[in-house]
């Protein structure tokens, strides 16, 4: 994996709240997520696409909540 993928995994772990949380989202073992982050295990393309889709969804929700807050404060 390249550095961008490792950064993506780190970001996903932070958004999921923990390695275990991300493992539940992607339906994999916690050890697998740790191996991805440590760059000792290759992620399947289908799992990578799931991860990207989940991140887009979560970040979209955060932006939506942020814009709602601005409107209410506005």
mmCIF file of N, CA, C and O in Angstrom:
data_model
loop_
_atom_site.group_PDB
_atom_site.id
_atom_site.type_symbol
_atom_site.label_atom_id
_atom_site.label_comp_id
_atom_site.label_asym_id
_atom_site.label_seq_id
_atom_site.Cartn_x
_atom_site.Cartn_y
_atom_site.Cartn_z
ATOM 1 N N UNK A 1 0.840 -1.185 0.000
ATOM 2 C CA UNK A 1 0.000 0.000 0.000
ATOM 3 C C UNK A 1 0.878 1.238 0.000
ATOM 4 O O UNK A 1 1.972 1.231 0.534
ATOM 5 N N UNK A 2 0.342 2.299 -0.566
ATOM 6 C CA UNK A 2 1.105 3.539 -0.573
ATOM 7 C C UNK A 2 0.714 4.416 0.620
ATOM 8 O O UNK A 2 -0.204 4.103 1.366
ATOM 9 N N UNK A 3 1.442 5.512 0.777
ATOM 10 C CA UNK A 3 1.213 6.389 1.927
ATOM 11 C C UNK A 3 -0.194 6.968 1.944
ATOM 12 O O UNK A 3 -0.772 7.171 3.019
ATOM 13 N N UNK A 4 -0.771 7.260 0.765
ATOM 14 C CA UNK A 4 -2.131 7.798 0.724
ATOM 15 C C UNK A 4 -3.131 6.806 1.298
ATOM 16 O O UNK A 4 -4.057 7.191 2.011
ATOM 17 N N UNK A 5 -2.953 5.521 0.982
ATOM 18 C CA UNK A 5 -3.855 4.502 1.508
ATOM 19 C C UNK A 5 -3.703 4.369 3.015
ATOM 20 O O UNK A 5 -4.688 4.220 3.732
ATOM 21 N N UNK A 6 -2.479 4.444 3.504
ATOM 22 C CA UNK A 6 -2.241 4.355 4.951
ATOM 23 C C UNK A 6 -2.868 5.561 5.654
ATOM 24 O O UNK A 6 -3.490 5.419 6.707
ATOM 25 N N UNK A 7 -2.736 6.752 5.059
ATOM 26 C CA UNK A 7 -3.367 7.952 5.624
ATOM 27 C C UNK A 7 -4.884 7.793 5.642
ATOM 28 O O UNK A 7 -5.541 8.190 6.599
ATOM 29 N N UNK A 8 -5.424 7.215 4.579
ATOM 30 C CA UNK A 8 -6.862 6.985 4.486
ATOM 31 C C UNK A 8 -7.337 6.052 5.597
ATOM 32 O O UNK A 8 -8.356 6.301 6.240
ATOM 33 N N UNK A 9 -6.576 5.003 5.852
ATOM 34 C CA UNK A 9 -6.922 4.062 6.913
ATOM 35 C C UNK A 9 -6.849 4.756 8.268
ATOM 36 O O UNK A 9 -7.724 4.588 9.118
ATOM 37 N N UNK A 10 -5.801 5.558 8.475
ATOM 38 C CA UNK A 10 -5.677 6.305 9.733
ATOM 39 C C UNK A 10 -6.843 7.249 9.946
ATOM 40 O O UNK A 10 -7.392 7.341 11.055
ATOM 41 N N UNK A 11 -7.244 7.931 8.893
ATOM 42 C CA UNK A 11 -8.392 8.837 8.969
ATOM 43 C C UNK A 11 -9.669 8.053 9.299
ATOM 44 O O UNK A 11 -10.481 8.485 10.115
ATOM 45 N N UNK A 12 -9.824 6.895 8.656
ATOM 46 C CA UNK A 12 -11.008 6.063 8.903
ATOM 47 C C UNK A 12 -11.042 5.559 10.335
ATOM 48 O O UNK A 12 -12.099 5.527 10.970
ATOM 49 N N UNK A 13 -9.889 5.181 10.866
ATOM 50 C CA UNK A 13 -9.824 4.728 12.263
ATOM 51 C C UNK A 13 -10.256 5.871 13.185
ATOM 52 O O UNK A 13 -11.043 5.670 14.114
ATOM 53 N N UNK A 14 -9.769 7.074 12.904
ATOM 54 C CA UNK A 14 -10.139 8.229 13.729
ATOM 55 C C UNK A 14 -11.636 8.499 13.656
ATOM 56 O O UNK A 14 -12.279 8.737 14.685
ATOM 57 N N UNK A 15 -12.214 8.446 12.457
ATOM 58 C CA UNK A 15 -13.645 8.708 12.306
ATOM 59 C C UNK A 15 -14.504 7.595 12.924
ATOM 60 O O UNK A 15 -15.581 7.870 13.435
ATOM 61 N N UNK A 16 -14.002 6.369 12.867
ATOM 62 C CA UNK A 16 -14.753 5.243 13.450
ATOM 63 C C UNK A 16 -14.599 5.209 14.965
ATOM 64 O O UNK A 16 -15.366 4.542 15.648
ATOM 65 N N UNK A 17 -13.612 5.920 15.481
ATOM 66 C CA UNK A 17 -13.418 5.992 16.924
ATOM 67 C C UNK A 17 -12.394 5.016 17.453
ATOM 68 O O UNK A 17 -11.869 5.194 18.542
ATOM 69 N N UNK A 18 -12.107 3.948 16.702
ATOM 70 C CA UNK A 18 -11.125 2.953 17.138
ATOM 71 C C UNK A 18 -10.861 1.973 16.011
ATOM 72 O O UNK A 18 -11.603 1.926 15.028
ATOM 73 N N UNK A 19 -9.812 1.190 16.183
ATOM 74 C CA UNK A 19 -9.518 0.127 15.223
ATOM 75 C C UNK A 19 -10.679 -0.859 15.207
ATOM 76 O O UNK A 19 -11.140 -1.292 14.151
ATOM 77 N N UNK A 20 -11.189 -1.195 16.388
ATOM 78 C CA UNK A 20 -12.314 -2.126 16.494
ATOM 79 C C UNK A 20 -13.548 -1.569 15.793
ATOM 80 O O UNK A 20 -14.275 -2.301 15.117
ATOM 81 N N UNK A 21 -13.788 -0.279 15.933
ATOM 82 C CA UNK A 21 -14.933 0.347 15.279
ATOM 83 C C UNK A 21 -14.843 0.253 13.767
ATOM 84 O O UNK A 21 -15.822 -0.066 13.091
ATOM 85 N N UNK A 22 -13.656 0.497 13.210
ATOM 86 C CA UNK A 22 -13.478 0.382 11.765
ATOM 87 C C UNK A 22 -13.607 -1.066 11.319
ATOM 88 O O UNK A 22 -14.186 -1.344 10.271
ATOM 89 N N UNK A 23 -13.107 -1.979 12.123
ATOM 90 C CA UNK A 23 -13.232 -3.401 11.792
ATOM 91 C C UNK A 23 -14.705 -3.794 11.688
ATOM 92 O O UNK A 23 -15.092 -4.535 10.777
ATOM 93 N N UNK A 24 -15.535 -3.276 12.584
ATOM 94 C CA UNK A 24 -16.967 -3.573 12.528
ATOM 95 C C UNK A 24 -17.604 -2.983 11.275
ATOM 96 O O UNK A 24 -18.427 -3.626 10.635
ATOM 97 N N UNK A 25 -17.223 -1.760 10.923
ATOM 98 C CA UNK A 25 -17.774 -1.105 9.737
ATOM 99 C C UNK A 25 -17.460 -1.924 8.484
ATOM 100 O O UNK A 25 -18.318 -2.120 7.627
ATOM 101 N N UNK A 26 -16.232 -2.414 8.382
ATOM 102 C CA UNK A 26 -15.796 -3.131 7.186
ATOM 103 C C UNK A 26 -15.981 -4.645 7.287
ATOM 104 O O UNK A 26 -15.656 -5.371 6.360
ATOM 105 N N UNK A 27 -16.472 -5.095 8.433
ATOM 106 C CA UNK A 27 -16.726 -6.519 8.658
ATOM 107 C C UNK A 27 -15.452 -7.356 8.483
ATOM 108 O O UNK A 27 -15.435 -8.355 7.754
ATOM 109 N N UNK A 28 -14.387 -6.897 9.130
ATOM 110 C CA UNK A 28 -13.120 -7.625 9.145
ATOM 111 C C UNK A 28 -12.627 -7.722 10.585
ATOM 112 O O UNK A 28 -13.184 -7.095 11.484
ATOM 113 N N UNK A 29 -11.572 -8.508 10.798
ATOM 114 C CA UNK A 29 -11.015 -8.625 12.150
ATOM 115 C C UNK A 29 -10.196 -7.389 12.499
ATOM 116 O O UNK A 29 -9.619 -6.733 11.629
ATOM 117 N N UNK A 30 -10.141 -7.094 13.772
ATOM 118 C CA UNK A 30 -9.363 -5.947 14.267
ATOM 119 C C UNK A 30 -7.900 -6.062 13.849
ATOM 120 O O UNK A 30 -7.272 -5.077 13.454
ATOM 121 N N UNK A 31 -7.359 -7.262 13.906
ATOM 122 C CA UNK A 31 -5.959 -7.489 13.541
ATOM 123 C C UNK A 31 -5.705 -7.125 12.077
ATOM 124 O O UNK A 31 -4.628 -6.647 11.727
ATOM 125 N N UNK A 32 -6.704 -7.346 11.227
ATOM 126 C CA UNK A 32 -6.560 -7.025 9.811
ATOM 127 C C UNK A 32 -6.413 -5.517 9.624
ATOM 128 O O UNK A 32 -5.559 -5.057 8.856
ATOM 129 N N UNK A 33 -7.221 -4.738 10.333
ATOM 130 C CA UNK A 33 -7.122 -3.276 10.246
ATOM 131 C C UNK A 33 -5.743 -2.817 10.717
ATOM 132 O O UNK A 33 -5.106 -1.967 10.082
ATOM 133 N N UNK A 34 -5.253 -3.405 11.789
ATOM 134 C CA UNK A 34 -3.928 -3.049 12.305
ATOM 135 C C UNK A 34 -2.852 -3.371 11.279
ATOM 136 O O UNK A 34 -1.939 -2.572 11.053
ATOM 137 N N UNK A 35 -2.974 -4.502 10.622
ATOM 138 C CA UNK A 35 -1.984 -4.873 9.596
ATOM 139 C C UNK A 35 -2.026 -3.917 8.414
ATOM 140 O O UNK A 35 -0.993 -3.583 7.847
ATOM 141 N N UNK A 36 -3.214 -3.485 8.019
ATOM 142 C CA UNK A 36 -3.302 -2.504 6.935
ATOM 143 C C UNK A 36 -2.578 -1.233 7.323
ATOM 144 O O UNK A 36 -1.818 -0.667 6.551
ATOM 145 N N UNK A 37 -2.848 -0.766 8.542
ATOM 146 C CA UNK A 37 -2.255 0.491 9.006
ATOM 147 C C UNK A 37 -0.733 0.377 9.109
ATOM 148 O O UNK A 37 -0.013 1.318 8.805
ATOM 149 N N UNK A 38 -0.247 -0.788 9.530
ATOM 150 C CA UNK A 38 1.198 -1.012 9.652
ATOM 151 C C UNK A 38 1.831 -1.404 8.316
ATOM 152 O O UNK A 38 3.031 -1.667 8.266
ATOM 153 N N UNK A 39 1.002 -1.467 7.270
ATOM 154 C CA UNK A 39 1.459 -1.775 5.915
ATOM 155 C C UNK A 39 2.090 -3.162 5.805
ATOM 156 O O UNK A 39 3.064 -3.364 5.101
ATOM 157 N N UNK A 40 1.529 -4.130 6.544
ATOM 158 C CA UNK A 40 2.038 -5.495 6.472
ATOM 159 C C UNK A 40 1.011 -6.436 5.850
ATOM 160 O O UNK A 40 1.228 -7.638 5.808
ATOM 161 N N UNK A 41 -0.099 -5.894 5.393
ATOM 162 C CA UNK A 41 -1.172 -6.716 4.844
ATOM 163 C C UNK A 41 -1.861 -5.926 3.735
ATOM 164 O O UNK A 41 -2.125 -4.753 3.887
ATOM 165 N N UNK A 42 -2.135 -6.578 2.617
ATOM 166 C CA UNK A 42 -2.760 -5.907 1.485
ATOM 167 C C UNK A 42 -4.278 -5.949 1.609
ATOM 168 O O UNK A 42 -4.849 -6.966 1.960
ATOM 169 N N UNK A 43 -4.915 -4.826 1.310
ATOM 170 C CA UNK A 43 -6.371 -4.732 1.361
ATOM 171 C C UNK A 43 -6.959 -5.150 0.016
ATOM 172 O O UNK A 43 -6.459 -4.745 -1.032
ATOM 173 N N UNK A 44 -8.021 -5.946 0.068
ATOM 174 C CA UNK A 44 -8.722 -6.320 -1.163
ATOM 175 C C UNK A 44 -9.366 -5.083 -1.769
ATOM 176 O O UNK A 44 -9.795 -4.180 -1.061
ATOM 177 N N UNK A 45 -9.452 -5.047 -3.091
ATOM 178 C CA UNK A 45 -10.020 -3.900 -3.788
ATOM 179 C C UNK A 45 -11.459 -3.639 -3.342
ATOM 180 O O UNK A 45 -11.848 -2.493 -3.117
ATOM 181 N N UNK A 46 -12.256 -4.693 -3.175
ATOM 182 C CA UNK A 46 -13.650 -4.524 -2.756
ATOM 183 C C UNK A 46 -13.730 -3.852 -1.383
ATOM 184 O O UNK A 46 -14.560 -2.973 -1.153
ATOM 185 N N UNK A 47 -12.830 -4.249 -0.489
ATOM 186 C CA UNK A 47 -12.805 -3.661 0.855
ATOM 187 C C UNK A 47 -12.362 -2.210 0.785
ATOM 188 O O UNK A 47 -12.908 -1.346 1.473
ATOM 189 N N UNK A 48 -11.380 -1.934 -0.064
ATOM 190 C CA UNK A 48 -10.908 -0.553 -0.232
ATOM 191 C C UNK A 48 -12.036 0.338 -0.736
ATOM 192 O O UNK A 48 -12.229 1.450 -0.244
ATOM 193 N N UNK A 49 -12.798 -0.161 -1.703
ATOM 194 C CA UNK A 49 -13.910 0.615 -2.244
ATOM 195 C C UNK A 49 -14.979 0.847 -1.167
ATOM 196 O O UNK A 49 -15.558 1.927 -1.088
ATOM 197 N N UNK A 50 -15.233 -0.161 -0.336
ATOM 198 C CA UNK A 50 -16.170 -0.010 0.786
ATOM 199 C C UNK A 50 -15.684 1.075 1.741
ATOM 200 O O UNK A 50 -16.465 1.897 2.214
ATOM 201 N N UNK A 51 -14.395 1.052 2.024
ATOM 202 C CA UNK A 51 -13.796 2.035 2.930
ATOM 203 C C UNK A 51 -13.964 3.443 2.374
ATOM 204 O O UNK A 51 -14.395 4.356 3.083
ATOM 205 N N UNK A 52 -13.665 3.628 1.102
ATOM 206 C CA UNK A 52 -13.791 4.941 0.474
ATOM 207 C C UNK A 52 -15.248 5.411 0.505
ATOM 208 O O UNK A 52 -15.534 6.562 0.844
ATOM 209 N N UNK A 53 -16.176 4.506 0.188
ATOM 210 C CA UNK A 53 -17.600 4.856 0.192
ATOM 211 C C UNK A 53 -18.056 5.253 1.601
ATOM 212 O O UNK A 53 -18.771 6.236 1.786
ATOM 213 N N UNK A 54 -17.609 4.502 2.609
ATOM 214 C CA UNK A 54 -17.978 4.799 3.997
ATOM 215 C C UNK A 54 -17.411 6.161 4.415
ATOM 216 O O UNK A 54 -18.107 6.964 5.038
ATOM 217 N N UNK A 55 -16.156 6.418 4.060
ATOM 218 C CA UNK A 55 -15.547 7.709 4.410
ATOM 219 C C UNK A 55 -16.296 8.869 3.766
ATOM 220 O O UNK A 55 -16.528 9.896 4.410
ATOM 221 N N UNK A 56 -16.671 8.718 2.501
ATOM 222 C CA UNK A 56 -17.421 9.774 1.823
ATOM 223 C C UNK A 56 -18.751 10.020 2.521
ATOM 224 O O UNK A 56 -19.173 11.161 2.689
ATOM 225 N N UNK A 57 -19.408 8.943 2.947
ATOM 226 C CA UNK A 57 -20.695 9.070 3.625
ATOM 227 C C UNK A 57 -20.521 9.800 4.967
ATOM 228 O O UNK A 57 -21.248 10.748 5.271
ATOM 229 N N UNK A 58 -19.543 9.383 5.750
ATOM 230 C CA UNK A 58 -19.318 9.980 7.072
ATOM 231 C C UNK A 58 -18.919 11.442 6.935
ATOM 232 O O UNK A 58 -19.426 12.304 7.649
ATOM 233 N N UNK A 59 -18.025 11.737 6.005
ATOM 234 C CA UNK A 59 -17.599 13.126 5.822
ATOM 235 C C UNK A 59 -18.748 13.984 5.300
ATOM 236 O O UNK A 59 -18.867 15.145 5.661
ATOM 237 N N UNK A 60 -19.612 13.411 4.463
ATOM 238 C CA UNK A 60 -20.787 14.124 3.981
ATOM 239 C C UNK A 60 -21.731 14.475 5.117
ATOM 240 O O UNK A 60 -22.279 15.573 5.177
ATOM 241 N N UNK A 61 -21.897 13.529 6.048
ATOM 242 C CA UNK A 61 -22.753 13.786 7.211
ATOM 243 C C UNK A 61 -22.161 14.884 8.075
ATOM 244 O O UNK A 61 -22.876 15.745 8.573
ATOM 245 N N UNK A 62 -20.844 14.869 8.268
ATOM 246 C CA UNK A 62 -20.200 15.895 9.084
ATOM 247 C C UNK A 62 -20.378 17.275 8.457
ATOM 248 O O UNK A 62 -20.658 18.240 9.148
ATOM 249 N N UNK A 63 -20.221 17.366 7.131
ATOM 250 C CA UNK A 63 -20.393 18.651 6.441
ATOM 251 C C UNK A 63 -21.833 19.122 6.556
ATOM 252 O O UNK A 63 -22.103 20.287 6.757
ATOM 253 N N UNK A 64 -22.763 18.181 6.448
ATOM 254 C CA UNK A 64 -24.180 18.514 6.543
ATOM 255 C C UNK A 64 -24.510 19.060 7.931
ATOM 256 O O UNK A 64 -25.201 20.060 8.073
ATOM 257 N N UNK A 65 -23.985 18.415 8.947
ATOM 258 C CA UNK A 65 -24.220 18.860 10.328
ATOM 259 C C UNK A 65 -23.582 20.233 10.531
ATOM 260 O O UNK A 65 -24.172 21.123 11.146
ATOM 261 N N UNK A 66 -22.378 20.440 9.990
ATOM 262 C CA UNK A 66 -21.712 21.731 10.106
ATOM 263 C C UNK A 66 -22.491 22.847 9.452
ATOM 264 O O UNK A 66 -22.616 23.930 9.998
ATOM 265 N N UNK A 67 -23.066 22.584 8.283
ATOM 266 C CA UNK A 67 -23.828 23.624 7.593
ATOM 267 C C UNK A 67 -25.142 23.902 8.333
ATOM 268 O O UNK A 67 -25.604 25.029 8.368
ATOM 269 N N UNK A 68 -25.737 22.890 8.933
ATOM 270 C CA UNK A 68 -26.957 23.095 9.709
ATOM 271 C C UNK A 68 -26.664 23.961 10.922
ATOM 272 O O UNK A 68 -27.438 24.838 11.290
ATOM 273 N N UNK A 69 -25.520 23.716 11.560
ATOM 274 C CA UNK A 69 -25.129 24.493 12.731
ATOM 275 C C UNK A 69 -24.915 25.957 12.361
ATOM 276 O O UNK A 69 -25.354 26.855 13.059
ATOM 277 N N UNK A 70 -24.265 26.198 11.215
ATOM 278 C CA UNK A 70 -24.045 27.574 10.763
ATOM 279 C C UNK A 70 -25.372 28.270 10.498
ATOM 280 O O UNK A 70 -25.552 29.428 10.811
ATOM 281 N N UNK A 71 -26.310 27.563 9.890
ATOM 282 C CA UNK A 71 -27.613 28.136 9.584
ATOM 283 C C UNK A 71 -28.344 28.517 10.854
ATOM 284 O O UNK A 71 -28.941 29.580 10.954
ATOM 285 N N UNK A 72 -28.280 27.625 11.856
ATOM 286 C CA UNK A 72 -28.979 27.892 13.116
ATOM 287 C C UNK A 72 -28.328 29.055 13.852
ATOM 288 O O UNK A 72 -29.005 29.852 14.486
ATOM 289 N N UNK A 73 -27.011 29.159 13.773
ATOM 290 C CA UNK A 73 -26.309 30.221 14.483
ATOM 291 C C UNK A 73 -26.432 31.553 13.747
ATOM 292 O O UNK A 73 -26.323 32.599 14.357
ATOM 293 N N UNK A 74 -26.678 31.468 12.436
ATOM 294 C CA UNK A 74 -26.620 32.496 11.510
ATOM 295 C C UNK A 74 -27.250 33.756 11.546
ATOM 296 O O UNK A 74 -27.097 34.796 11.293
#
